[in-house]
Amino acid sequence: MENFQYYAPTKVVFGKGTENKAGQLVKEQNCRKVLIHYGSGSVKRSGLLDRIFASLDEEGISYISLGGVVPNPRLSLVYEGIDLCRREGVDFILAVGGGSVIDSAKAIGYGVENEGDVWDFYERKRQACGCLPIGVVLTIAAAGSEMSDSSVITNENGWLKRGYNSSYCRPKFAVMNPELTMTLPKYQTASGCVDIMMHTMERYFNHCDNMELTDGISEHLLRTVMKNAKILMDEPQCYKARAEVMWAGSLSHNGLMACGNDGGDWACHQLEHELGGMFDVAHGAGLAAVWGSWARYVCDALPDRFEQFAVNVMGVENGDDKNAVIQKGIEAMENFFRQIEMPTDLGGLNIEVSEDQMKELALKCSHFGKRTIGCVKKLNQEDIYRIYQKAAD
Ligand code: NZQ
Ligand code: ZN
């Protein structure tokens, strides 16, 4: 078991009708002016945005709004948001949406609180010294950004998708009403479920002597998400399943699943980030498309863990042939992805990736040959290329 710090300062307000408390929650933050940040229209169509405006009006809070965030949120809108916040004296950002909106809000928050180009943080050129406080009204269970220390932004100049982590951006509060996720297209619900699972799986696969408690919570979380994801494919209006998945999304990525391990592998996330940057795929779907290829490429470096995963998570019967158990576990996970209509290869993402593009993905993912990714097996540019190639077969 490794030493660890667990810091999850976000106040969670969970359940039906909780979005109506947004005004009250913002008021507790003692801010002068709020930026309400949102996406490409779903919150307008559902009437949620109007309810949020009304809740802030009721508390007499002064606010402006900026919409237009797209999945794989763009740096250009972040720059626009930074200028707007500076001009208007904004000192609090309320993100109404999913991971993309929250991440864009976090990036704007960094930009306002720090001099210079905010992209420097995402390029790891320097560290942020602060971030405007962020609040969240969550509309999709997926990225876990509502409690995480992470923000992922895509720079249109070169189509580079990069993440930056610091505790400054952890939201002050997160309003989570599972009912708000009932308007999601099936594909987004499924993609979100994969992302939630991957945030736990990325941490689960590591070389440490892990904590039994963390393993147990992780394995149960994975089984819970799989069970409820399948329910939601047939019954998208099932509140109970929506609620289980939504809470799993936050716990999966707020640091709890890393307690006692070394922080995890994260190779699949790095592999997906390049796909998201270049081909604009949904994050969870991109993860599902590369996971099987990654797992087969690295499993011989961590056989005991892959065996434990197969038995405890995927319900494979234990046997003498460890490798057979491991392979069955990987296949079972891919079968689950298929059951919820998620891809298990690049073809399933409906994108054509040429040989040259695979090389470009590997080059970018290895930061132009300057880094390896993952800890189960450290993967260099050549390994990364091979995994993309396997995923394209
Ligand atoms: O933009 P709108 O119109 O709102 O539509 C969105 C978007 O098209 C739609 N949507 C959201 N809530 C809805 C809804 N449609 C109908 N009803 C609702 N209630 O869903 C689409 C996807 O939204 P997005 O915010 O992109 O989804 P998600 O939460 O999966 O976020 C993905 C982004 O988060 C990053 C990903 O890389 C990706 O860029 N991640 C952020 C992390 C973090 N900050 O901690 C960790 C993750 O690993 C991930 O990398
Ligand atoms: Zn993710």
Short mmCIF file of N, CA and C and ligand atoms in Angstrom, two decimals, residues 142-143 194-196 198-199 202 253 266 269 272-273 283-284 287, ligand 2:
data_model
loop_
_atom_site.label_atom_id
_atom_site.label_comp_id
_atom_site.label_asym_id
_atom_site.label_seq_id
_atom_site.Cartn_x
_atom_site.Cartn_y
_atom_site.Cartn_z
N ALA A 142 -20.34 11.12 -16.63
CA ALA A 142 -19.29 10.63 -17.52
C ALA A 142 -17.90 11.01 -17.01
N ALA A 143 -17.48 12.24 -17.30
CA ALA A 143 -16.09 12.65 -17.12
C ALA A 143 -15.66 12.76 -15.66
N VAL A 194 -18.78 4.12 -20.10
CA VAL A 194 -17.43 3.60 -20.36
C VAL A 194 -16.39 4.50 -19.69
N ASP A 195 -16.56 5.81 -19.83
CA ASP A 195 -15.58 6.73 -19.24
C ASP A 195 -15.52 6.54 -17.71
N ILE A 196 -16.69 6.43 -17.10
CA ILE A 196 -16.74 6.22 -15.65
C ILE A 196 -15.95 4.97 -15.27
N MET A 198 -13.64 3.49 -16.99
CA MET A 198 -12.21 3.63 -17.29
C MET A 198 -11.47 4.44 -16.23
N HIS A 199 -12.16 5.39 -15.60
CA HIS A 199 -11.47 6.16 -14.56
C HIS A 199 -11.10 5.27 -13.38
N GLU A 202 -8.32 2.58 -15.00
CA GLU A 202 -6.98 3.16 -15.18
C GLU A 202 -6.20 3.12 -13.87
N HIS A 253 -13.78 9.35 -10.19
CA HIS A 253 -12.71 10.26 -10.63
C HIS A 253 -12.40 11.36 -9.61
N TRP A 266 -3.27 5.08 -16.94
CA TRP A 266 -3.73 6.20 -17.78
C TRP A 266 -3.31 6.14 -19.24
N HIS A 269 -6.30 6.62 -21.63
CA HIS A 269 -6.72 8.03 -21.74
C HIS A 269 -5.81 8.82 -22.68
N GLU A 272 -6.65 7.84 -26.17
CA GLU A 272 -7.92 8.45 -26.61
C GLU A 272 -7.79 9.93 -26.85
N HIS A 273 -7.02 10.60 -26.02
CA HIS A 273 -6.93 12.06 -26.19
C HIS A 273 -6.46 12.43 -27.59
N HIS A 283 -15.40 10.88 -26.08
CA HIS A 283 -14.29 10.40 -25.24
C HIS A 283 -14.47 8.93 -24.81
N GLY A 284 -15.62 8.60 -24.24
CA GLY A 284 -15.85 7.24 -23.74
C GLY A 284 -15.80 6.21 -24.85
N LEU A 287 -12.30 5.52 -25.75
CA LEU A 287 -11.66 4.65 -24.76
C LEU A 287 -12.02 3.18 -25.01
ZN ZN B 2 -12.08 9.85 -19.08
#
